[in-house]
C-alpha atoms as one frame of an Amber mdcrd trajectory, in Angstrom:
protein
 -57.985 -54.251  -5.058 -58.530 -51.313  -2.675 -59.439 -48.578  -5.069 -59.581
 -47.588  -8.764 -57.456 -44.622  -9.991 -57.362 -42.844 -13.322 -54.708 -43.280
 -15.959 -53.436 -39.729 -15.289 -53.289 -40.503 -11.604 -51.277 -43.669 -12.269
 -48.867 -41.906 -14.597 -48.430 -39.065 -12.121 -47.683 -41.483  -9.334 -45.106
 -43.372 -11.413 -43.548 -40.097 -12.470 -43.239 -39.109  -8.831 -41.458 -42.424
  -8.044 -39.017 -41.888 -10.856 -38.195 -38.297  -9.966 -37.782 -39.145  -6.264
 -35.203 -41.858  -6.949 -31.743 -40.337  -6.242 -30.063 -42.707  -8.722 -32.191
 -41.342 -11.610 -31.771 -37.625 -10.866 -28.378 -37.422 -12.549 -27.405 -40.309
 -14.822 -25.010 -40.799 -17.700 -26.153 -43.237 -20.386 -24.098 -44.404 -23.379
 -25.803 -45.550 -26.558 -26.300 -45.099 -30.259 -28.524 -42.355 -31.641 -31.574
 -43.390 -33.711 -34.763 -41.667 -34.853 -33.114 -38.279 -34.415 -35.444 -35.284
 -34.979 -34.459 -31.577 -34.740 -37.800 -29.865 -34.270 -37.887 -26.959 -36.638
 -40.089 -24.725 -34.490 -38.985 -25.324 -30.926 -35.421 -26.370 -31.676 -35.734
 -29.361 -29.311 -33.948 -32.604 -30.112 -35.965 -35.820 -30.022 -34.181 -39.140
 -30.362 -33.893 -42.713 -29.118 -30.764 -43.948 -27.374 -30.202 -47.688 -28.029
 -27.755 -50.501 -27.495 -27.848 -54.111 -28.745 -30.870 -55.074 -26.581 -33.016
 -52.009 -25.883 -33.643 -48.320 -26.284 -34.911 -45.332 -24.316 -36.643 -42.244
 -25.677 -34.698 -39.101 -25.111 -35.481 -35.411 -25.409 -32.970 -32.545 -25.249
 -34.603 -29.125 -25.010 -33.147 -26.180 -26.991 -31.871 -24.429 -23.831 -29.382
 -27.279 -23.478 -28.699 -28.450 -27.006 -27.651 -25.005 -28.303 -24.486 -25.347
 -26.221 -23.375 -28.531 -27.941 -20.196 -28.269 -30.079 -21.638 -30.773 -32.588
 -24.960 -31.732 -34.200 -26.159 -35.272 -33.277 -26.686 -37.754 -36.130 -28.289
 -41.175 -36.390 -25.728 -43.927 -35.733 -23.510 -41.599 -33.621 -22.368 -43.178
 -30.387 -22.752 -40.708 -27.539 -22.940 -40.407 -23.785 -26.008 -38.507 -22.602
 -26.260 -36.937 -19.184 -29.623 -36.048 -17.675 -32.550 -37.212 -15.510 -35.147
 -39.941 -15.925 -38.841 -39.084 -15.712 -42.193 -40.010 -17.232 -44.029 -38.271
 -20.027 -47.536 -38.403 -18.619 -49.441 -37.940 -21.848 -48.023 -41.088 -23.470
 -47.292 -42.938 -20.270 -43.670 -43.570 -21.376 -40.595 -42.974 -19.318 -37.738
 -41.182 -21.054 -34.408 -39.502 -20.558 -34.366 -35.702 -20.332 -30.869 -34.789
 -21.506 -28.894 -31.807 -20.199 -25.579 -32.599 -21.891 -24.209 -34.893 -24.566
 -20.684 -36.015 -25.499 -19.374 -38.118 -28.342 -18.111 -41.458 -27.093 -14.355
 -41.830 -26.629 -13.882 -38.332 -25.356 -17.307 -38.440 -23.784 -16.266 -40.142
 -20.583 -13.482 -37.618 -19.992 -15.841 -34.717 -20.643 -18.378 -36.180 -18.336
 -15.798 -36.394 -15.546 -14.701 -32.863 -16.410 -18.269 -31.493 -16.161 -19.022
 -33.326 -12.903 -15.840 -31.931 -11.238 -16.528 -28.490 -12.640 -20.069 -28.559
 -11.240 -18.816 -29.857  -7.851 -16.205 -27.110  -7.473 -18.601 -24.530  -8.729
 -21.149 -25.408  -6.044 -18.400 -25.142  -3.449 -17.861 -21.541  -4.571 -14.289
 -22.061  -5.788 -15.055 -20.343  -9.087 -16.566 -17.272  -7.503 -15.101 -13.957
  -8.509 -15.464 -12.697  -4.912 -12.753 -15.127  -3.692 -10.288 -14.307  -6.431
  -7.249 -12.181  -5.507  -6.141  -9.070  -7.386  -2.784  -9.176  -9.157  -0.222
  -6.586  -7.942   0.359  -3.679 -10.264   4.160  -3.831 -10.176   5.308  -7.381
  -9.246   9.047  -7.613  -8.762   9.270 -11.306  -7.857   7.127 -13.835  -9.716
   7.081 -17.649  -9.354   6.617 -19.915 -12.337   5.582 -23.599 -12.024   6.366
 -25.206 -15.361   8.789 -27.488 -17.166  12.385 -26.244 -16.909  13.032 -27.220
 -20.550   9.700 -26.271 -22.162   8.963 -23.468 -24.587   6.451 -22.006 -22.070
   9.266 -20.943 -19.707  11.261 -19.353 -22.559   8.196 -17.407 -23.681   7.633
 -16.063 -20.160  11.341 -15.116 -19.783  11.291 -13.336 -23.178   8.230 -11.301
 -22.354   9.519 -10.441 -18.879  12.815  -9.139 -20.243  10.969  -7.025 -22.799
   8.162  -5.668 -20.621   9.560  -5.476 -17.075  13.290  -6.349 -16.967  13.624
  -5.289 -13.326  11.491  -8.284 -12.265  12.875 -11.537 -10.922  11.529 -14.955
 -11.965  11.666 -17.882  -9.483  11.151 -21.166 -11.351   9.842 -24.302  -9.629
  10.452 -27.079 -12.263   7.731 -29.697 -12.601   6.294 -32.191 -15.027   3.430
 -30.827 -17.133   2.079 -33.922 -18.934   0.402 -37.112 -17.849  -0.944 -38.466
 -14.549   2.613 -38.977 -13.315   3.235 -35.219 -13.245   0.328 -34.498 -10.888
   2.296 -34.592  -7.625   5.160 -32.717  -9.263   2.832 -29.828 -10.166   1.286
 -29.813  -6.669   4.725 -29.681  -5.019   5.880 -26.884  -7.308   2.870 -24.726
  -6.519   3.302 -25.270  -2.787   7.016 -24.442  -2.896   6.347 -21.168  -4.578
   3.431 -20.266  -2.308   5.566 -20.902   0.808   8.536 -18.958  -0.422   8.983
 -15.427   0.982   8.816 -12.575  -1.486   6.757 -14.289  -4.210   4.062 -11.931
  -5.325   2.337 -13.911  -8.103   2.441 -17.568  -9.217   2.136 -18.517 -12.901
   1.265 -22.158 -13.674   2.133 -22.709 -17.274   2.276 -25.303 -20.019   2.565
 -24.929 -23.818   0.042 -26.210 -26.326  -0.780 -29.830 -26.986  -3.604 -32.286
 -27.262  -6.406 -32.451 -24.715  -4.969 -35.704 -23.409  -1.568 -33.967 -22.880
  -3.183 -31.239 -20.789  -5.680 -33.467 -18.966  -3.664 -33.513 -15.728  -4.576
 -29.846 -15.216  -8.199 -31.000 -14.738  -7.157 -32.921 -11.638  -9.117 -32.106
  -8.473  -6.097 -32.171  -6.162  -4.195 -29.666  -8.366  -7.295 -27.443  -8.419
  -7.640 -27.469  -4.681  -3.927 -26.763  -4.230  -4.212 -23.688  -6.472  -7.379
 -22.593  -4.688  -5.599 -22.724  -1.321  -2.655 -20.496  -2.442  -2.020 -17.344
  -0.423  -0.503 -15.656  -3.476  -2.504 -14.663  -6.595  -2.343 -17.345  -9.265
  -2.443 -17.199 -13.047  -3.181 -20.253 -15.212  -1.496 -20.397 -18.602  -2.183
 -23.890 -19.977  -2.405 -24.684 -23.661  -3.927 -22.465 -26.315  -6.671 -19.867
 -26.263  -9.426 -22.386 -26.983  -8.298 -24.836 -24.304 -10.010 -24.596 -20.933
  -9.062 -26.698 -17.912 -10.387 -26.857 -14.337  -7.271 -24.935 -13.322  -8.406
 -22.038 -15.496 -11.615 -21.710 -13.525  -9.814 -21.968 -10.174  -6.940 -19.527
 -10.637  -7.382 -15.826  -9.913  -6.618 -15.018 -13.539  -6.693 -17.083 -16.726
  -4.293 -16.423 -19.635  -4.802 -17.941 -23.044  -1.082 -18.802 -23.408   2.159
 -18.569 -21.349   3.075 -15.467 -23.373  -0.275 -13.876 -22.545   0.274 -14.725
 -18.829   3.512 -12.783 -18.739   1.849  -9.858 -20.528  -0.984  -9.899 -17.939
   1.332 -10.120 -14.942   4.003  -7.645 -15.938   3.392  -3.969 -16.854   5.117
  -2.510 -19.871   8.058  -0.438 -18.682   7.868   1.751 -21.802   4.291   2.599
 -20.955   5.311   3.362 -17.375   8.097   5.657 -18.592   5.684   7.402 -20.980
   3.146   7.883 -18.183   5.848   9.232 -15.837   6.882  11.703 -18.491   3.293
  12.828 -18.931   2.882  13.149 -15.131   6.083  15.198 -15.011   4.858  17.514
 -17.783   1.462  17.890 -16.109   3.041  18.525 -12.724   5.311  21.208 -14.239
   2.348  22.857 -15.908   0.386  22.792 -12.667   3.297  24.333 -10.739   3.654
  27.086 -13.356  -0.085  27.779 -13.348  -0.290  27.944  -9.557   2.850  30.093
  -9.329   1.361  32.497 -11.861  -1.940  32.607  -9.937  -0.106  33.214  -6.637
   1.937  36.059  -8.194  -1.216  37.548  -9.648  -3.002  37.319  -6.315   0.014
  38.805  -4.521   0.090  41.785  -6.947  -3.614  42.228  -6.439  -3.144  42.305
  -2.667  -0.125  44.630  -2.901  -2.071  47.077  -5.008  -5.216  46.846  -2.990
  -6.448  49.781  -0.823  -6.456  47.631   2.289  -2.871  46.573   1.815  -1.786
  50.243   1.242  -3.535  51.175   4.456  -1.611  48.446   6.220   1.633  49.765
   4.715   0.794  53.303   5.941   0.033  51.974   9.436   3.234  49.983   9.430
   5.231  53.038   8.401   3.583  55.146  11.046   4.295  52.522  13.617   7.877
  52.355  12.459   8.240  56.148  12.745   6.682  56.132  16.191   9.016  53.376
  17.211  12.034  55.419  16.067  10.790  58.441  17.983  10.272  56.364  21.092
  13.744  54.895  20.716  15.224  58.403  20.371  13.407  59.688  23.454  14.367
  56.593  25.417  18.036  56.951  24.423  18.034  60.640  25.487  16.312  59.849
  28.775  18.692  56.978  29.422  21.755  59.178  28.650  20.535  61.912  30.963
  19.927  59.421  33.770  23.372  57.874  33.275  25.043  61.302  33.338  23.219
  62.195  36.578  24.202  58.887  38.132  27.842  59.491  37.100  27.801  62.960
  38.763  26.268  61.514  41.901  28.814  58.789  41.942  31.666  61.323  41.582
  30.244  63.487  44.376  29.963  60.459  46.688  33.451  59.320  45.800  34.880
  62.753  46.674  32.889  62.821  49.875  34.169  59.395  50.856  37.664  60.376
  50.006  37.484  63.571  52.053  36.134  61.682  55.078  38.688  58.963  54.821
  40.993  59.261  57.919  43.850  57.922  55.932  43.590  60.878  53.552  45.042
  63.191  56.278  48.266  61.201  56.321  49.145  62.620  52.947  49.181  66.052
  54.591  51.959  65.027  57.086  49.744  63.886  59.890  49.932  60.482  61.589
  47.632  58.084  63.436  48.361  56.379  66.752  47.090  52.809  67.406  47.073
  51.030  70.741  46.166  47.385  70.842  45.279  47.632  67.131  42.641  50.246
  67.871  42.902  53.924  66.869  43.737  56.134  69.856  40.842  58.439  70.601
  41.253  62.024  71.864  39.980  61.271  75.336  42.249  58.299  75.820  45.471
  58.867  77.858  48.762  57.164  77.337  51.072  56.198  80.137  54.744  55.685
  80.351  55.940  52.392  78.823  52.676  51.952  76.734  53.293  50.188  73.434
  51.907  52.101  70.525  52.038  52.059  66.717  52.462  55.287  64.805  51.265
  55.200  61.160  52.384  57.845  58.752  51.654  58.133  55.077  54.628  55.955
  54.182  55.602  54.089  57.389  54.299  52.213  60.406  56.432  52.750  63.573
  56.370  50.600  66.736  57.151  52.808  69.764  57.292  52.837  73.575  56.085
  55.896  75.534  58.953  57.383  77.580  56.992  60.185  79.152  53.715  62.032
  78.880  52.738  65.734  79.158  49.395  67.325  79.278  48.892  69.953  76.537
  46.486  72.782  77.063  44.394  74.152  74.226  44.992  77.640  73.046  42.888
  80.184  74.907  42.611  78.246  78.130  44.123  79.256  81.526
């Protein structure tokens, strides 16, 4: 013996061993309740859980037992979930319960709670990952039984609330383990189809056993992986499945799912009418204000000054136009006179003008004959009168003296 320790030290050491054992951190123990005590002050439950050969003391604090849907009784067979530790004062080890289920349905509930806790820790229940439903979905996929009442309820609500919408149905089984793969395939088909805006996964009411397939982990992960927003509509309002926690929206019934997904067309029409009335009133009010502002501006001193200036400018412009027209007319008249004078001058100096008076021109070698040039006998010349051109040959020449010369 190496050393002596106290009772408290020993109990503390054993407690540490129990709480460090991974197998004892979360256990599920089935047994019969005995020595049940509901402490009137604290609300804690104290009991013993026993089978044919032994028992273990159990405590369930009020923070946990207030969530139970039943009150434990002596002789009741239950499954208790919790951790094993040691109560140091008495030196006894006991079970600290966090949940309790009645046997029979207890094992299913235990599996349900474990999967729920697992998926919760992975963040698959987080609101932050959930997608928002579209306001006006025109194409909605439905994974459900093709012959079930759930589909008929959804169709009925759709036709009443939003008849312009289109339903795409992916038929699948909705009951029993054999329908698991059928449900998964239906969800995937809808999620991979172009145009689908929302997926409703629906089943009508039934027993918990009937709906248990919707607590399947693979179905839950398939719904969680959907690119489209999903709505669960399984069972009745009081029924909750793992799928309800996974989907982006949970509806109490298939009818409620359709009411959540589809807007009411009558409400839309009423809102549009209200918007139209409000828009019309706003237009009238703004038009009236603009007219009032316009009248104010028109009657203002500043605007009158602008009108006077505009009138003055208009009068000045008319005067300038009149002066410009007069100046332009005078200039044109002068130019016409100058043009007439030049035309007369050109006409008077035109050598051809003399032909009209009975004179003629003589050309030699296509050049006019100048006064100093002399013609000789046999020269070829052209004589041009006013009306004729004569080809001639000189027969003889004679020098003509000017008057007044000797």
